[in-house]
Amino acid sequence: MAEINEQNDLYPSMEEVEGLEEALLDKEEEALEKEEDQDDATEGIGELGRSRRWRRRRARRGRRRTSRRRAIRRSFNAGSRSTAVKTGLTKSLTSKGQFELRRQQLPADIQKALKDARMQTVDAAIYTVKSIKDKSDIDLMEASDDKKAGRTNLNRAQLDSSKYFLLTDIVLEYAHGSSEEDNDPADFAFGQFAFPPQITNGTFEMTLGTKVILPEISCAVFDDSDTTKRKFQYKLANPKWLKPSMDITPKLNMPKSVAGDKVFNPAVKITLLGTMTEKA
């Protein structure tokens, strides 16, 4: 599956824009011809007079179409070079909107299944909970993972066959127990705990197979004060496809393990948000 080219794939082609404008022009011309035919009938103009008018109409339509096409091309060329226009194409899009922009990047059989309504797109949130007790480097998804409520909803750290996931957001949350006996992360209130310095000062990275999905970045990107979005959420400026039957490997690397007074059995939860293909 080829990478998306924002200039060529997201920005509409000249042919697409011209086609839309010509369709609008045809509608305008049809409305005008209908009005003129009614006027002809009212005025009692004969076939000879109508023939002359039709010739004039065809000439007028040709001039309008040529003029409109020139204006479209001027606007298109200006817009295609505009950073503001290209940025505006993807600004504030939902995950579903990002998926639709990149639908043509899917394998042909998946595209056809979506078109034929044999498959659909659904909201998706893949998560895994991992203990980080006495650890500084953690693979947040592993081949040994099995689906279990409170632990993960993904088997073997891979998407099932025919499932394609457009990753648009990553959420990283932290929690710990209230005592040494409180050691089941499924009981923890993720999202309610502030990051300890060990996580804030650590790094996060993610690969799909051997391909880099997100290079090593500061974990501080998850710990911001934007109240308009979910806590501890990082929105990808460049959404990425996750493909079936390939290892999804997010990693947390900290300068040292999490420790502190009244910090028992620390754990983290990673949630991958986006849009995924599913059987209809």
Coordinates of C-alpha atoms in Angstrom, one line a residue:
M1 CA 0.0 0.0 0.0
A2 CA 1.6 3.2 -1.2
E3 CA 2.1 6.2 1.0
I4 CA -0.4 9.0 0.5
N5 CA 0.9 12.1 -1.3
E6 CA -0.9 15.1 0.1
Q7 CA -0.3 17.3 -3.0
N8 CA -1.5 14.7 -5.5
D9 CA -4.0 12.6 -3.5
L10 CA -5.7 15.1 -1.1
Y11 CA -6.0 18.1 -3.4
P12 CA -8.6 17.5 -6.1
S13 CA -7.4 17.2 -9.7
M14 CA -8.0 19.7 -12.4
E15 CA -10.3 17.3 -14.2
E16 CA -12.4 16.8 -11.1
V17 CA -12.8 20.5 -10.6
E18 CA -13.6 21.2 -14.2
G19 CA -16.1 18.4 -14.2
L20 CA -18.0 19.9 -11.3
E21 CA -18.0 23.3 -12.9
E22 CA -19.1 22.1 -16.3
A23 CA -22.0 20.1 -14.6
L24 CA -23.1 23.4 -12.9
L25 CA -22.8 25.2 -16.2
D26 CA -24.9 22.6 -17.9
K27 CA -27.6 23.1 -15.3
E28 CA -27.5 26.8 -15.8
E29 CA -27.8 26.4 -19.6
E30 CA -30.7 24.0 -19.3
A31 CA -32.6 26.5 -17.1
L32 CA -31.9 29.3 -19.6
E33 CA -33.0 27.2 -22.6
K34 CA -36.2 26.2 -20.9
E35 CA -37.0 29.9 -20.2
E36 CA -36.2 30.9 -23.8
D37 CA -38.2 28.0 -25.2
Q38 CA -41.2 29.2 -23.2
D39 CA -40.6 32.8 -24.5
D40 CA -40.5 31.5 -28.1
A41 CA -43.8 29.7 -27.6
T42 CA -45.4 32.8 -26.1
E43 CA -44.1 35.1 -28.9
G44 CA -45.1 32.6 -31.6
I45 CA -41.6 32.4 -33.1
G46 CA -41.5 29.9 -36.0
E47 CA -38.9 27.2 -36.7
L48 CA -36.6 29.6 -38.7
G49 CA -36.5 32.0 -35.9
R50 CA -35.8 29.3 -33.4
S51 CA -33.0 27.9 -35.5
R52 CA -31.3 31.2 -35.5
R53 CA -31.7 31.5 -31.7
W54 CA -30.3 28.0 -31.2
R55 CA -27.2 28.9 -33.2
R56 CA -26.7 32.0 -31.1
R57 CA -27.2 29.9 -27.9
R58 CA -24.6 27.4 -28.9
A59 CA -22.1 30.2 -29.6
R60 CA -22.9 31.8 -26.3
R61 CA -22.5 28.4 -24.5
G62 CA -19.1 27.9 -26.1
R63 CA -17.9 31.3 -25.1
R64 CA -19.1 30.8 -21.5
R65 CA -17.6 27.4 -21.2
T66 CA -14.2 28.7 -22.5
S67 CA -14.3 31.6 -20.1
R68 CA -15.3 29.5 -17.2
R69 CA -12.6 26.9 -17.9
R70 CA -9.9 29.7 -18.0
A71 CA -11.1 31.1 -14.7
I72 CA -11.1 27.6 -13.1
R73 CA -7.6 26.9 -14.2
R74 CA -6.4 30.2 -12.8
S75 CA -8.0 29.5 -9.5
F76 CA -6.9 25.9 -9.4
N77 CA -3.2 26.8 -10.0
A78 CA -3.3 29.5 -7.4
G79 CA -4.9 27.1 -4.8
S80 CA -2.7 24.2 -5.5
R81 CA 0.3 26.3 -4.7
S82 CA -1.2 27.7 -1.5
T83 CA -0.1 26.3 1.8
A84 CA -3.2 27.6 3.4
V85 CA -5.5 25.8 1.0
K86 CA -3.6 22.5 1.4
T87 CA -3.6 22.8 5.2
G88 CA -7.3 23.6 5.2
L89 CA -8.0 20.4 3.3
T90 CA -7.2 18.3 6.4
K91 CA -7.7 20.8 9.2
S92 CA -10.2 19.6 11.9
L93 CA -11.2 16.6 9.9
T94 CA -12.7 13.7 11.9
S95 CA -11.0 10.3 11.8
K96 CA -13.7 9.2 9.3
G97 CA -12.9 12.2 7.1
Q98 CA -9.2 11.3 7.2
F99 CA -10.0 7.8 6.2
E100 CA -12.1 8.8 3.3
L101 CA -9.3 11.0 2.0
R102 CA -7.0 8.0 2.1
R103 CA -9.4 5.4 0.9
Q104 CA -7.7 5.1 -2.5
Q105 CA -4.6 3.9 -0.7
L106 CA -6.2 0.7 0.4
P107 CA -5.8 -2.6 -1.5
A108 CA -8.2 -2.8 -4.5
D109 CA -10.2 -5.7 -2.9
I110 CA -10.8 -3.8 0.3
Q111 CA -11.9 -0.7 -1.7
K112 CA -14.3 -2.8 -3.7
A113 CA -15.7 -4.5 -0.5
L114 CA -16.3 -1.0 0.9
K115 CA -18.0 0.1 -2.3
D116 CA -20.2 -3.0 -2.4
A117 CA -21.1 -2.5 1.3
R118 CA -19.6 -5.9 2.1
M119 CA -17.3 -4.0 4.5
Q120 CA -17.9 -0.8 6.4
T121 CA -15.8 1.7 8.4
V122 CA -16.2 1.8 12.2
D123 CA -14.7 3.9 15.0
A124 CA -11.9 1.9 16.7
A125 CA -10.0 2.1 20.0
I126 CA -7.3 -0.5 20.4
Y127 CA -5.9 -0.6 23.9
T128 CA -3.4 -2.5 26.1
V129 CA -2.6 -2.2 29.8
K130 CA 0.9 -3.0 30.9
S131 CA 2.6 -3.1 34.3
I132 CA 5.7 -0.9 34.4
K133 CA 6.8 -2.0 37.9
D134 CA 10.6 -2.0 38.2
K135 CA 10.9 -1.4 34.4
S136 CA 12.3 1.5 32.4
D137 CA 11.9 0.2 28.8
I138 CA 8.5 -1.4 28.0
D139 CA 6.9 -2.9 24.9
L140 CA 3.3 -1.7 25.3
M141 CA 2.0 -4.4 22.9
E142 CA 3.6 -7.8 22.5
A143 CA 3.1 -11.0 20.5
S144 CA 2.3 -12.8 23.7
D145 CA -0.8 -10.6 24.3
D146 CA -4.2 -12.3 24.3
K147 CA -7.6 -10.5 24.4
K148 CA -8.8 -10.1 27.9
A149 CA -11.1 -7.5 29.3
G150 CA -9.1 -4.9 31.3
R151 CA -5.9 -5.9 29.6
T152 CA -6.2 -5.7 25.9
N153 CA -8.6 -6.0 23.0
L154 CA -6.0 -7.1 20.5
N155 CA -4.5 -10.6 19.9
R156 CA -0.8 -11.0 19.3
A157 CA -0.3 -7.3 18.8
Q158 CA -1.7 -7.6 15.3
L159 CA -4.8 -6.7 13.4
D160 CA -6.9 -9.5 12.1
S161 CA -6.9 -10.4 8.4
S162 CA -8.6 -7.8 6.1
K163 CA -8.7 -5.2 8.8
Y164 CA -7.0 -1.8 8.0
F165 CA -6.8 0.8 10.7
L166 CA -6.1 4.5 10.1
L167 CA -4.4 5.7 13.3
T168 CA -5.2 9.3 14.0
D169 CA -4.7 9.6 17.8
I170 CA -2.7 8.0 20.6
V171 CA -3.6 8.2 24.3
L172 CA -1.1 7.3 27.0
E173 CA -2.4 7.1 30.6
Y174 CA -0.8 6.2 33.9
A175 CA -2.1 4.8 37.2
H176 CA -1.0 2.8 40.2
G177 CA -2.4 0.9 43.1
S178 CA -3.3 2.3 46.6
S179 CA -1.4 -0.5 48.3
E180 CA 1.0 -3.3 47.6
E181 CA -2.0 -5.7 47.5
D182 CA -3.7 -3.5 44.9
N183 CA -1.9 -5.1 42.0
D184 CA -4.4 -5.6 39.3
P185 CA -4.2 -2.8 36.7
A186 CA -7.8 -3.7 35.5
D187 CA -8.9 -2.0 38.8
F188 CA -6.9 1.2 38.2
A189 CA -8.4 4.5 37.3
F190 CA -6.4 5.4 34.2
G191 CA -6.6 9.0 33.1
Q192 CA -7.0 10.3 36.6
F193 CA -3.3 10.3 37.5
A194 CA -0.8 12.9 36.5
F195 CA 2.3 11.6 34.8
P196 CA 5.3 11.0 37.1
P197 CA 8.6 12.7 36.0
Q198 CA 9.9 9.3 34.8
I199 CA 7.2 9.2 32.1
T200 CA 7.2 12.9 31.2
N201 CA 10.9 12.8 30.7
G202 CA 10.8 9.5 28.8
T203 CA 10.2 8.9 25.2
F204 CA 7.6 7.1 23.1
E205 CA 8.0 5.4 19.7
M206 CA 6.0 3.1 17.5
T207 CA 6.6 0.7 14.6
L208 CA 4.6 -1.5 12.4
G209 CA 6.8 -4.5 11.5
T210 CA 10.0 -2.7 10.6
K211 CA 8.3 0.5 9.4
V212 CA 8.4 3.6 11.7
I213 CA 5.0 4.8 12.5
L214 CA 6.1 7.4 15.1
P215 CA 9.8 8.1 15.7
E216 CA 11.1 8.5 19.2
I217 CA 9.3 11.6 20.7
S218 CA 9.1 13.1 24.1
C219 CA 6.3 11.6 26.3
A220 CA 5.5 15.2 27.2
V221 CA 3.4 15.5 24.0
F222 CA 0.8 13.4 25.8
D223 CA 0.8 15.5 29.0
D224 CA -0.6 18.9 27.8
S225 CA -3.2 21.2 29.2
D226 CA -5.5 21.4 26.1
T227 CA -9.0 21.1 27.7
T228 CA -10.7 20.8 24.4
K229 CA -9.6 17.2 23.9
R230 CA -9.3 14.0 25.9
K231 CA -6.5 14.0 28.5
F232 CA -3.1 12.6 27.7
Q233 CA -4.0 12.4 24.0
Y234 CA -1.6 13.1 21.1
K235 CA -3.2 13.8 17.7
L236 CA -1.1 12.7 14.7
A237 CA -0.6 15.5 12.2
N238 CA 0.3 12.6 9.8
P239 CA -2.3 9.8 10.3
K240 CA -0.8 6.3 9.6
W241 CA -2.2 3.1 8.3
L242 CA -1.9 0.0 10.4
K243 CA -2.1 -3.2 8.3
P244 CA -3.2 -6.7 9.2
S245 CA -0.9 -9.4 10.3
M246 CA 2.0 -7.1 11.1
D247 CA 3.4 -6.5 14.6
I248 CA 2.2 -3.2 16.2
T249 CA 5.0 -2.2 18.6
P250 CA 4.6 0.9 20.7
K251 CA 7.4 1.4 23.2
L252 CA 7.9 3.5 26.3
N253 CA 11.4 4.3 27.3
M254 CA 12.1 6.0 30.6
P255 CA 15.3 7.3 32.2
K256 CA 14.5 5.0 35.2
S257 CA 11.6 3.0 36.5
V258 CA 8.7 4.7 38.3
A259 CA 9.1 4.8 42.1
G260 CA 8.0 7.0 44.9
D261 CA 6.2 7.2 48.2
K262 CA 2.8 5.4 48.1
V263 CA 3.3 4.4 44.4
F264 CA 2.4 0.8 44.2
N265 CA 2.4 -1.4 41.1
P266 CA 2.5 1.4 38.5
A267 CA 1.0 0.7 35.1
V268 CA 0.3 2.4 31.8
K269 CA -2.5 2.1 29.3
I270 CA -2.1 2.9 25.6
T271 CA -5.1 3.5 23.4
L272 CA -4.9 3.8 19.6
L273 CA -7.8 5.7 18.2
G274 CA -8.9 5.9 14.6
T275 CA -11.1 4.3 11.9
M276 CA -11.0 0.7 10.9
T277 CA -12.5 -1.6 8.2
E278 CA -15.0 -4.2 9.5
K279 CA -17.4 -6.7 7.9
A280 CA -20.8 -5.1 7.2

